[in-house]
Short mmCIF file of N, CA and C in Angstrom, two decimals:
data_model
loop_
_atom_site.label_atom_id
_atom_site.label_comp_id
_atom_site.label_asym_id
_atom_site.label_seq_id
_atom_site.Cartn_x
_atom_site.Cartn_y
_atom_site.Cartn_z
N MET A 3 -37.04 60.89 42.43
CA MET A 3 -38.26 60.26 43.06
C MET A 3 -39.08 59.69 41.82
N ASN A 4 -39.42 58.33 41.78
CA ASN A 4 -40.13 57.75 40.69
C ASN A 4 -41.59 57.97 40.74
N ALA A 5 -42.34 57.56 39.87
CA ALA A 5 -43.78 57.91 39.78
C ALA A 5 -44.55 57.19 40.90
N ASP A 6 -44.12 55.94 41.22
CA ASP A 6 -44.89 55.29 42.36
C ASP A 6 -44.70 56.05 43.73
N GLU A 7 -43.52 56.50 43.98
CA GLU A 7 -43.28 57.20 45.16
C GLU A 7 -44.14 58.63 45.17
N LYS A 8 -44.11 59.32 43.97
CA LYS A 8 -44.92 60.51 43.89
C LYS A 8 -46.39 60.19 44.03
N ARG A 9 -46.82 59.10 43.58
CA ARG A 9 -48.23 58.77 43.79
C ARG A 9 -48.47 58.42 45.30
N ALA A 10 -47.70 57.86 46.02
CA ALA A 10 -47.77 57.60 47.32
C ALA A 10 -47.74 58.86 48.11
N LYS A 11 -46.87 59.78 47.81
CA LYS A 11 -46.99 61.03 48.64
C LYS A 11 -48.13 61.81 48.27
N ILE A 12 -48.79 61.92 47.12
CA ILE A 12 -50.03 62.46 46.79
C ILE A 12 -51.16 61.85 47.56
N LEU A 13 -51.21 60.48 47.79
CA LEU A 13 -52.18 59.77 48.26
C LEU A 13 -52.09 60.06 49.91
N GLU A 14 -50.87 60.37 50.36
CA GLU A 14 -50.81 60.75 51.82
C GLU A 14 -51.38 62.09 51.91
N ILE A 15 -51.28 62.93 51.14
CA ILE A 15 -51.90 64.23 51.16
C ILE A 15 -53.49 64.22 51.27
N PHE A 16 -53.91 63.34 50.25
CA PHE A 16 -55.38 63.10 50.31
C PHE A 16 -55.93 62.52 51.62
N HIS A 17 -55.09 61.56 52.16
CA HIS A 17 -55.59 60.80 53.34
C HIS A 17 -55.43 61.66 54.64
N GLU A 18 -54.41 62.49 54.61
CA GLU A 18 -54.25 63.33 55.88
C GLU A 18 -55.34 64.44 55.89
N THR A 19 -55.54 65.03 54.70
CA THR A 19 -56.38 66.25 54.79
C THR A 19 -57.94 65.89 54.79
N LYS A 20 -58.14 64.63 54.05
CA LYS A 20 -59.52 64.21 53.77
C LYS A 20 -60.32 65.31 53.13
N ASP A 21 -59.85 65.86 52.13
CA ASP A 21 -60.43 67.04 51.43
C ASP A 21 -60.31 66.87 49.86
N PHE A 22 -61.07 67.66 49.14
CA PHE A 22 -61.11 67.68 47.75
C PHE A 22 -60.10 68.73 47.37
N PHE A 23 -59.38 68.44 46.11
CA PHE A 23 -58.45 69.49 45.64
C PHE A 23 -58.62 69.72 44.16
N GLN A 24 -58.48 70.86 43.72
CA GLN A 24 -58.28 71.00 42.26
C GLN A 24 -56.87 70.90 41.94
N LEU A 25 -56.54 70.67 40.67
CA LEU A 25 -55.41 70.28 40.18
C LEU A 25 -54.23 71.33 40.67
N LYS A 26 -54.50 72.55 40.62
CA LYS A 26 -53.47 73.63 41.09
C LYS A 26 -53.18 73.43 42.54
N GLU A 27 -54.31 73.20 43.31
CA GLU A 27 -54.17 73.05 44.85
C GLU A 27 -53.31 71.86 45.12
N ILE A 28 -53.58 70.76 44.49
CA ILE A 28 -52.80 69.33 44.77
C ILE A 28 -51.24 69.67 44.32
N GLU A 29 -51.14 70.33 43.19
CA GLU A 29 -49.82 70.55 42.78
C GLU A 29 -49.00 71.36 43.82
N LYS A 30 -49.63 72.45 44.42
CA LYS A 30 -48.99 73.36 45.22
C LYS A 30 -48.68 72.52 46.54
N ALA A 31 -49.62 71.65 47.10
CA ALA A 31 -49.41 70.93 48.21
C ALA A 31 -48.39 69.80 48.06
N ALA A 32 -48.30 69.13 46.77
CA ALA A 32 -47.37 68.20 46.54
C ALA A 32 -45.88 68.85 46.43
N SER A 33 -45.81 70.04 45.93
CA SER A 33 -44.50 70.71 45.76
C SER A 33 -43.88 71.03 46.99
N LYS A 34 -44.78 71.30 48.06
CA LYS A 34 -44.31 71.59 49.38
C LYS A 34 -43.59 70.43 50.06
N ARG A 35 -44.04 69.18 49.57
CA ARG A 35 -43.49 67.85 50.11
C ARG A 35 -42.43 67.29 49.37
N GLY A 36 -41.99 68.10 48.25
CA GLY A 36 -40.92 67.66 47.41
C GLY A 36 -41.27 66.85 46.19
N VAL A 37 -42.59 66.83 45.81
CA VAL A 37 -43.11 66.01 44.72
C VAL A 37 -43.20 67.13 43.55
N VAL A 38 -42.34 66.99 42.50
CA VAL A 38 -42.41 67.91 41.44
C VAL A 38 -42.81 67.18 40.12
N PHE A 39 -43.68 67.75 39.37
CA PHE A 39 -44.08 67.18 38.13
C PHE A 39 -43.75 67.97 37.09
N TRP A 40 -43.17 67.56 35.90
CA TRP A 40 -42.99 68.56 34.81
C TRP A 40 -43.28 67.72 33.61
N SER A 41 -43.35 68.49 32.52
CA SER A 41 -43.78 67.82 31.23
C SER A 41 -43.35 68.87 30.12
N PHE A 42 -42.43 68.43 29.29
CA PHE A 42 -41.99 69.35 28.19
C PHE A 42 -42.94 68.94 27.00
N PRO A 43 -43.42 70.06 26.34
CA PRO A 43 -44.35 69.87 25.19
C PRO A 43 -43.63 68.99 24.02
N SER A 44 -42.25 69.15 23.96
CA SER A 44 -41.61 68.35 22.90
C SER A 44 -41.37 66.86 23.31
N ALA A 45 -41.49 66.60 24.65
CA ALA A 45 -41.25 65.25 25.07
C ALA A 45 -42.10 64.17 24.39
N ARG A 46 -43.35 64.41 24.15
CA ARG A 46 -44.30 63.55 23.49
C ARG A 46 -43.76 63.35 21.97
N GLY A 47 -43.47 64.47 21.48
CA GLY A 47 -42.89 64.39 19.97
C GLY A 47 -41.65 63.54 19.89
N ALA A 48 -40.81 63.81 20.81
CA ALA A 48 -39.61 63.04 20.75
C ALA A 48 -39.84 61.53 21.04
N THR A 49 -40.79 61.19 21.91
CA THR A 49 -41.07 59.65 22.12
C THR A 49 -41.70 59.21 20.83
N LEU A 50 -42.70 59.98 20.18
CA LEU A 50 -43.06 59.37 18.95
C LEU A 50 -42.10 59.20 17.85
N ARG A 51 -41.13 60.22 17.75
CA ARG A 51 -40.03 60.10 16.73
C ARG A 51 -39.18 58.89 17.02
N ASN A 52 -38.82 58.64 18.31
CA ASN A 52 -38.10 57.49 18.69
C ASN A 52 -38.82 56.13 18.32
N GLN A 53 -40.13 56.20 18.63
CA GLN A 53 -40.88 54.97 18.11
C GLN A 53 -40.93 54.81 16.73
N LEU A 54 -41.07 55.70 16.01
CA LEU A 54 -41.14 55.79 14.52
C LEU A 54 -39.83 55.30 14.05
N LYS A 55 -38.77 55.82 14.57
CA LYS A 55 -37.28 55.29 14.12
C LYS A 55 -37.22 53.84 14.47
N ARG A 56 -37.61 53.48 15.60
CA ARG A 56 -37.50 52.03 15.90
C ARG A 56 -38.27 51.17 15.11
N VAL A 57 -39.52 51.48 14.66
CA VAL A 57 -40.33 50.62 13.86
C VAL A 57 -39.80 50.80 12.48
N GLN A 58 -39.34 51.84 12.01
CA GLN A 58 -38.74 51.86 10.71
C GLN A 58 -37.36 50.93 10.50
N GLU A 59 -36.60 50.94 11.54
CA GLU A 59 -35.49 50.12 11.63
C GLU A 59 -35.86 48.60 11.53
N GLU A 60 -36.87 48.33 12.40
CA GLU A 60 -37.28 46.89 12.46
C GLU A 60 -38.01 46.51 11.04
N ASN A 61 -38.72 47.41 10.48
CA ASN A 61 -39.14 47.18 9.11
C ASN A 61 -38.05 46.91 8.15
N GLY A 62 -37.07 47.76 8.19
CA GLY A 62 -35.88 47.41 7.37
C GLY A 62 -35.26 46.14 7.39
N LEU A 63 -35.09 45.81 8.81
CA LEU A 63 -34.51 44.45 9.18
C LEU A 63 -35.36 43.16 8.61
N LEU A 64 -36.67 43.47 8.81
CA LEU A 64 -37.58 42.43 8.22
C LEU A 64 -37.69 42.30 6.65
N THR A 65 -37.49 43.48 6.14
CA THR A 65 -37.51 43.45 4.57
C THR A 65 -36.27 42.83 4.19
N GLU A 66 -35.19 43.05 4.82
CA GLU A 66 -33.94 42.47 4.44
C GLU A 66 -33.93 40.94 4.66
N ARG A 67 -34.61 40.49 5.77
CA ARG A 67 -34.62 39.06 6.03
C ARG A 67 -35.58 38.41 4.90
N ILE A 68 -36.54 39.13 4.48
CA ILE A 68 -37.57 38.65 3.38
C ILE A 68 -36.72 38.49 2.05
N GLN A 69 -35.98 39.48 1.81
CA GLN A 69 -35.15 39.39 0.64
C GLN A 69 -34.11 38.26 0.60
N GLU A 70 -33.45 38.04 1.78
CA GLU A 70 -32.61 36.90 2.01
C GLU A 70 -33.24 35.58 1.86
N THR A 71 -34.50 35.47 2.28
CA THR A 71 -35.25 34.31 2.27
C THR A 71 -35.60 33.98 0.79
N ASP A 72 -35.99 34.99 0.08
CA ASP A 72 -36.37 34.86 -1.35
C ASP A 72 -35.20 34.47 -2.10
N VAL A 73 -34.03 34.98 -1.85
CA VAL A 73 -32.83 34.54 -2.53
C VAL A 73 -32.50 33.19 -2.21
N ALA A 74 -32.79 32.64 -1.04
CA ALA A 74 -32.45 31.29 -0.51
C ALA A 74 -33.21 30.39 -1.27
N ILE A 75 -34.66 30.76 -1.39
CA ILE A 75 -35.58 29.92 -2.13
C ILE A 75 -35.26 29.72 -3.46
N THR A 76 -34.89 30.81 -4.20
CA THR A 76 -34.49 30.82 -5.58
C THR A 76 -33.22 29.91 -5.68
N THR A 77 -32.27 30.03 -4.95
CA THR A 77 -31.12 29.28 -4.90
C THR A 77 -31.43 27.76 -4.77
N GLU A 78 -32.24 27.47 -3.83
CA GLU A 78 -32.43 26.02 -3.61
C GLU A 78 -33.45 25.57 -4.79
N LEU A 79 -34.27 26.27 -5.38
CA LEU A 79 -34.97 25.76 -6.52
C LEU A 79 -34.06 25.53 -7.78
N GLU A 80 -33.13 26.26 -7.92
CA GLU A 80 -32.05 26.14 -8.99
C GLU A 80 -31.34 24.87 -8.73
N PHE A 81 -30.86 24.58 -7.48
CA PHE A 81 -30.15 23.39 -7.19
C PHE A 81 -30.97 22.03 -7.18
N ARG A 82 -32.27 22.22 -7.21
CA ARG A 82 -33.26 21.02 -7.15
C ARG A 82 -33.28 20.48 -8.48
N ILE A 83 -32.65 19.36 -8.72
CA ILE A 83 -32.67 18.75 -10.03
C ILE A 83 -33.88 17.73 -10.10
N ASP A 84 -34.55 17.89 -11.12
CA ASP A 84 -35.83 16.97 -11.32
C ASP A 84 -35.36 15.69 -11.92
N SER A 85 -35.05 14.71 -11.07
CA SER A 85 -34.48 13.38 -11.46
C SER A 85 -35.56 12.28 -11.21
N GLN A 86 -35.24 11.17 -11.71
CA GLN A 86 -36.20 10.05 -11.53
C GLN A 86 -36.07 9.66 -10.08
N GLU A 87 -34.98 9.74 -9.44
CA GLU A 87 -34.94 9.43 -7.96
C GLU A 87 -35.83 10.32 -7.10
N ARG A 88 -35.83 11.55 -7.58
CA ARG A 88 -36.67 12.55 -6.73
C ARG A 88 -38.15 12.32 -7.04
N GLN A 89 -38.54 12.05 -8.24
CA GLN A 89 -39.84 11.71 -8.55
C GLN A 89 -40.36 10.33 -7.78
N THR A 90 -39.53 9.43 -7.61
CA THR A 90 -39.83 8.23 -7.00
C THR A 90 -39.99 8.55 -5.48
N ALA A 91 -39.08 9.43 -5.05
CA ALA A 91 -39.27 9.79 -3.56
C ALA A 91 -40.46 10.56 -3.25
N LEU A 92 -40.71 11.42 -4.09
CA LEU A 92 -42.14 12.29 -3.98
C LEU A 92 -43.33 11.39 -4.07
N ALA A 93 -43.39 10.42 -5.00
CA ALA A 93 -44.52 9.46 -5.13
C ALA A 93 -44.56 8.63 -3.88
N GLU A 94 -43.41 8.19 -3.24
CA GLU A 94 -43.40 7.34 -2.00
C GLU A 94 -43.86 8.27 -0.83
N LEU A 95 -43.50 9.52 -0.77
CA LEU A 95 -43.94 10.43 0.25
C LEU A 95 -45.50 10.55 0.19
N GLN A 96 -45.97 10.80 -1.10
CA GLN A 96 -47.48 10.93 -1.27
C GLN A 96 -48.27 9.68 -0.81
N THR A 97 -47.55 8.50 -1.14
CA THR A 97 -48.25 7.26 -0.67
C THR A 97 -48.28 7.24 0.76
N PHE A 98 -47.26 7.55 1.48
CA PHE A 98 -47.14 7.39 2.89
C PHE A 98 -48.05 8.52 3.60
N GLU A 99 -48.15 9.68 2.96
CA GLU A 99 -49.13 10.67 3.43
C GLU A 99 -50.59 10.05 3.49
N GLN A 100 -50.91 9.43 2.32
CA GLN A 100 -52.25 8.79 2.12
C GLN A 100 -52.56 7.76 3.19
N GLU A 101 -51.51 6.96 3.40
CA GLU A 101 -51.63 5.84 4.34
C GLU A 101 -51.79 6.40 5.74
N ILE A 102 -51.21 7.57 6.09
CA ILE A 102 -51.25 8.07 7.43
C ILE A 102 -52.65 8.66 7.56
N GLU A 103 -53.24 9.27 6.53
CA GLU A 103 -54.62 9.76 6.66
C GLU A 103 -55.55 8.59 6.87
N LYS A 104 -55.48 7.51 6.14
CA LYS A 104 -56.22 6.33 6.30
C LYS A 104 -56.24 5.79 7.78
N LEU A 105 -54.98 5.81 8.30
CA LEU A 105 -54.68 5.22 9.60
C LEU A 105 -55.48 6.19 10.65
N ARG A 106 -55.33 7.50 10.39
CA ARG A 106 -56.07 8.40 11.36
C ARG A 106 -57.49 8.27 11.22
N ALA A 107 -58.05 8.02 10.15
CA ALA A 107 -59.55 7.91 9.91
C ALA A 107 -59.91 6.61 10.74
N GLU A 108 -59.19 5.61 10.61
CA GLU A 108 -59.40 4.35 11.27
C GLU A 108 -59.32 4.53 12.78
N LEU A 109 -58.30 5.20 13.16
CA LEU A 109 -58.11 5.57 14.69
C LEU A 109 -59.24 6.34 15.21
N ALA A 110 -59.81 7.35 14.37
CA ALA A 110 -61.06 8.13 14.85
C ALA A 110 -62.14 7.09 15.07
N GLN A 111 -62.39 6.05 14.24
CA GLN A 111 -63.40 5.18 14.43
C GLN A 111 -63.34 4.42 15.74
N TYR A 112 -62.11 4.08 16.14
CA TYR A 112 -61.88 3.53 17.56
C TYR A 112 -61.66 4.52 18.65
N GLY A 113 -62.01 5.78 18.39
CA GLY A 113 -61.88 6.77 19.36
C GLY A 113 -62.63 6.49 20.78
N GLN A 114 -63.73 5.86 20.56
CA GLN A 114 -64.56 5.60 21.78
C GLN A 114 -63.83 4.61 22.69
N CYS A 115 -62.96 3.86 22.28
CA CYS A 115 -62.26 2.85 23.01
C CYS A 115 -60.95 3.26 23.44
N ASP A 116 -60.62 4.68 23.28
CA ASP A 116 -59.40 5.31 23.73
C ASP A 116 -59.31 5.16 25.27
N PRO A 117 -58.30 4.79 25.83
CA PRO A 117 -58.12 4.76 27.23
C PRO A 117 -58.44 6.05 28.00
N ALA A 118 -58.03 7.18 27.40
CA ALA A 118 -58.26 8.49 28.00
C ALA A 118 -59.74 8.68 28.10
N THR A 119 -60.44 8.39 26.85
CA THR A 119 -61.88 8.56 26.78
C THR A 119 -62.64 7.68 27.78
N LEU A 120 -62.27 6.38 27.91
CA LEU A 120 -62.82 5.45 28.86
C LEU A 120 -62.59 6.00 30.29
N ALA A 121 -61.42 6.48 30.61
CA ALA A 121 -61.12 6.92 32.12
C ALA A 121 -62.15 8.20 32.36
N ASP A 122 -62.30 9.04 31.32
CA ASP A 122 -63.20 10.17 31.52
C ASP A 122 -64.66 9.66 31.77
N LYS A 123 -65.06 8.74 30.99
CA LYS A 123 -66.44 8.25 31.25
C LYS A 123 -66.55 7.49 32.52
N GLU A 124 -65.44 6.72 32.97
CA GLU A 124 -65.51 6.12 34.30
C GLU A 124 -65.63 7.18 35.41
N ARG A 125 -64.97 8.16 35.21
CA ARG A 125 -64.84 9.44 36.24
C ARG A 125 -66.33 9.96 36.30
N ILE A 126 -66.86 10.30 35.10
CA ILE A 126 -68.17 10.84 35.06
C ILE A 126 -69.27 9.93 35.64
N ASN A 127 -69.18 8.66 35.40
CA ASN A 127 -70.07 7.67 35.93
C ASN A 127 -69.91 7.72 37.45
N TYR A 128 -68.64 7.62 37.99
CA TYR A 128 -68.50 7.69 39.48
C TYR A 128 -69.08 8.94 40.08
N LEU A 129 -68.83 10.06 39.46
CA LEU A 129 -69.45 11.34 39.99
C LEU A 129 -71.02 11.33 39.97
N ALA A 130 -71.52 10.85 39.00
CA ALA A 130 -73.01 10.80 38.80
C ALA A 130 -73.54 9.71 39.95
N LYS A 131 -72.81 8.69 40.08
CA LYS A 131 -73.38 7.68 41.15
C LYS A 131 -73.26 8.38 42.58
N GLU A 132 -72.07 9.12 42.77
CA GLU A 132 -71.95 9.75 44.04
C GLU A 132 -73.07 10.78 44.30
N ALA A 133 -73.39 11.56 43.28
CA ALA A 133 -74.44 12.38 43.31
C ALA A 133 -75.88 11.88 43.58
N ALA A 134 -76.17 10.71 42.87
CA ALA A 134 -77.38 10.10 43.02
C ALA A 134 -77.38 9.49 44.55
N LEU A 135 -76.40 8.93 45.11
CA LEU A 135 -76.37 8.46 46.52
C LEU A 135 -76.55 9.72 47.45
N ARG A 136 -75.95 10.82 47.20
CA ARG A 136 -76.11 12.08 48.03
C ARG A 136 -77.57 12.45 48.05
N TRP A 137 -78.17 12.46 46.84
CA TRP A 137 -79.61 12.89 46.82
C TRP A 137 -80.45 11.92 47.32
N THR A 138 -80.20 10.64 47.23
CA THR A 138 -81.03 9.56 47.87
C THR A 138 -80.98 9.60 49.45
N ASP A 139 -79.78 10.05 49.78
CA ASP A 139 -79.65 10.29 51.34
C ASP A 139 -80.37 11.46 51.77
N ASN A 140 -80.45 12.52 50.97
CA ASN A 140 -81.12 13.65 51.32
C ASN A 140 -82.64 13.40 51.44
N VAL A 141 -83.12 12.66 50.38
CA VAL A 141 -84.49 12.23 50.44
C VAL A 141 -85.00 11.43 51.57
N VAL A 142 -84.13 10.46 51.86
CA VAL A 142 -84.20 9.62 53.10
C VAL A 142 -84.29 10.61 54.33
N LEU A 143 -83.44 11.49 54.42
CA LEU A 143 -83.39 12.42 55.60
C LEU A 143 -84.69 13.23 55.66
N VAL A 144 -85.13 13.79 54.59
CA VAL A 144 -86.42 14.55 54.50
C VAL A 144 -87.54 13.61 54.80
N ARG A 145 -87.62 12.40 54.40
CA ARG A 145 -88.71 11.56 54.60
C ARG A 145 -88.80 11.24 56.15
N SER A 146 -87.58 10.93 56.76
CA SER A 146 -87.58 10.66 58.28
C SER A 146 -88.04 11.84 59.05
N HIS A 147 -87.57 13.08 58.62
CA HIS A 147 -88.00 14.28 59.29
C HIS A 147 -89.52 14.43 59.34
N PHE A 148 -90.08 14.14 58.18
CA PHE A 148 -91.66 14.38 58.05
C PHE A 148 -92.28 13.29 58.85
N ILE A 149 -91.80 11.97 58.83
CA ILE A 149 -92.38 10.99 59.69
C ILE A 149 -92.36 11.35 61.07
N GLU A 150 -91.25 11.76 61.56
CA GLU A 150 -91.01 12.17 63.05
C GLU A 150 -91.97 13.38 63.39
N ARG A 151 -92.06 14.39 62.53
CA ARG A 151 -92.75 15.52 62.70
C ARG A 151 -94.24 15.13 62.68
N TYR A 152 -94.67 14.34 61.77
CA TYR A 152 -96.14 14.16 61.75
C TYR A 152 -96.26 12.62 61.93
N PRO A 153 -96.53 12.26 63.22
CA PRO A 153 -96.62 10.78 63.50
C PRO A 153 -97.70 10.03 62.83
N THR A 154 -98.76 10.88 62.27
CA THR A 154 -99.87 10.05 61.57
C THR A 154 -99.53 9.70 60.19
N LEU A 155 -98.36 10.23 59.68
CA LEU A 155 -97.94 9.83 58.38
C LEU A 155 -96.98 8.64 58.45
N ASN A 156 -97.20 7.65 57.62
CA ASN A 156 -96.29 6.52 57.59
C ASN A 156 -95.47 6.59 56.19
N ILE A 157 -94.48 5.68 56.19
CA ILE A 157 -93.45 5.72 55.02
C ILE A 157 -94.20 5.51 53.79
N ASP A 158 -95.05 4.53 53.88
CA ASP A 158 -95.78 4.14 52.43
C ASP A 158 -96.61 5.27 52.01
N GLU A 159 -97.31 6.08 52.91
CA GLU A 159 -98.04 7.16 52.50
C GLU A 159 -97.17 8.27 51.89
N PHE A 160 -96.09 8.51 52.55
CA PHE A 160 -95.07 9.46 52.01
C PHE A 160 -94.59 9.17 50.61
N ASN A 161 -94.20 7.83 50.56
CA ASN A 161 -93.70 7.35 49.25
C ASN A 161 -94.67 7.47 48.16
N GLN A 162 -95.97 7.16 48.49
CA GLN A 162 -96.98 7.22 47.55
C GLN A 162 -97.31 8.71 47.05
N TYR A 163 -97.27 9.52 48.12
CA TYR A 163 -97.62 10.94 47.78
C TYR A 163 -96.52 11.60 46.88
N PHE A 164 -95.28 11.20 47.20
CA PHE A 164 -94.22 11.91 46.39
C PHE A 164 -93.81 10.84 45.22
N ASP A 165 -94.56 9.89 45.00
CA ASP A 165 -94.22 8.72 43.77
C ASP A 165 -92.84 8.28 44.12
N ILE A 166 -92.42 7.88 45.26
CA ILE A 166 -91.15 7.15 45.44
C ILE A 166 -91.34 5.71 45.34
N LYS A 167 -90.62 5.15 44.37
CA LYS A 167 -90.75 3.52 44.20
C LYS A 167 -90.10 2.92 45.39
N ILE A 168 -90.53 1.60 45.39
CA ILE A 168 -90.07 0.68 46.51
C ILE A 168 -88.56 0.53 46.45
N ASP A 169 -88.09 0.41 45.23
CA ASP A 169 -86.59 0.15 45.08
C ASP A 169 -85.82 1.42 44.91
N PHE A 170 -86.30 2.56 45.59
CA PHE A 170 -85.68 3.79 45.31
C PHE A 170 -84.27 3.88 45.95
N GLU A 171 -83.99 3.03 47.01
CA GLU A 171 -82.55 3.19 47.64
C GLU A 171 -81.69 2.18 47.06
N ASP A 172 -82.10 1.32 46.03
CA ASP A 172 -81.24 0.36 45.41
C ASP A 172 -80.60 0.92 44.23
N LEU A 173 -79.32 1.63 44.42
CA LEU A 173 -78.76 2.13 43.22
C LEU A 173 -77.75 1.17 42.60
N GLU A 174 -77.49 0.07 43.14
CA GLU A 174 -76.49 -0.85 42.54
C GLU A 174 -77.03 -1.44 41.22
#
């Protein structure tokens, strides 16, 4: 019986009896239903020893890989001959890297014209316009409600009282 099954059996005991138990009582009730728990004092120690052994083996493997990599680096440095061709290639590489940095800086200046940035701005503008239209409709509905509810109030008075401009509904 695995731990989940044992847990389910113990929960059944709690649900059936709807009572509180001390540890000894629940162990006794659980053993009557075939749920047995055990723990050997040395089990934790064995687990820790196994973990230590596994970590030490992993450490040994990593140390070995580090040594192999150091040897490979040393070997490659020995085979790397400092020639005129290599110096020319390194200078050309440095020139290309500087040119890439200049181009990245120039690209950053034109970042506001990036199609993705423009699409985000268009989406934000669309959402803002939709929100403005929604709130304009809400204000118009509230205004009509007040005018219907209070017949002595007219639209001009309402607009003046709430400082609503004449072109309030013209969002275009």
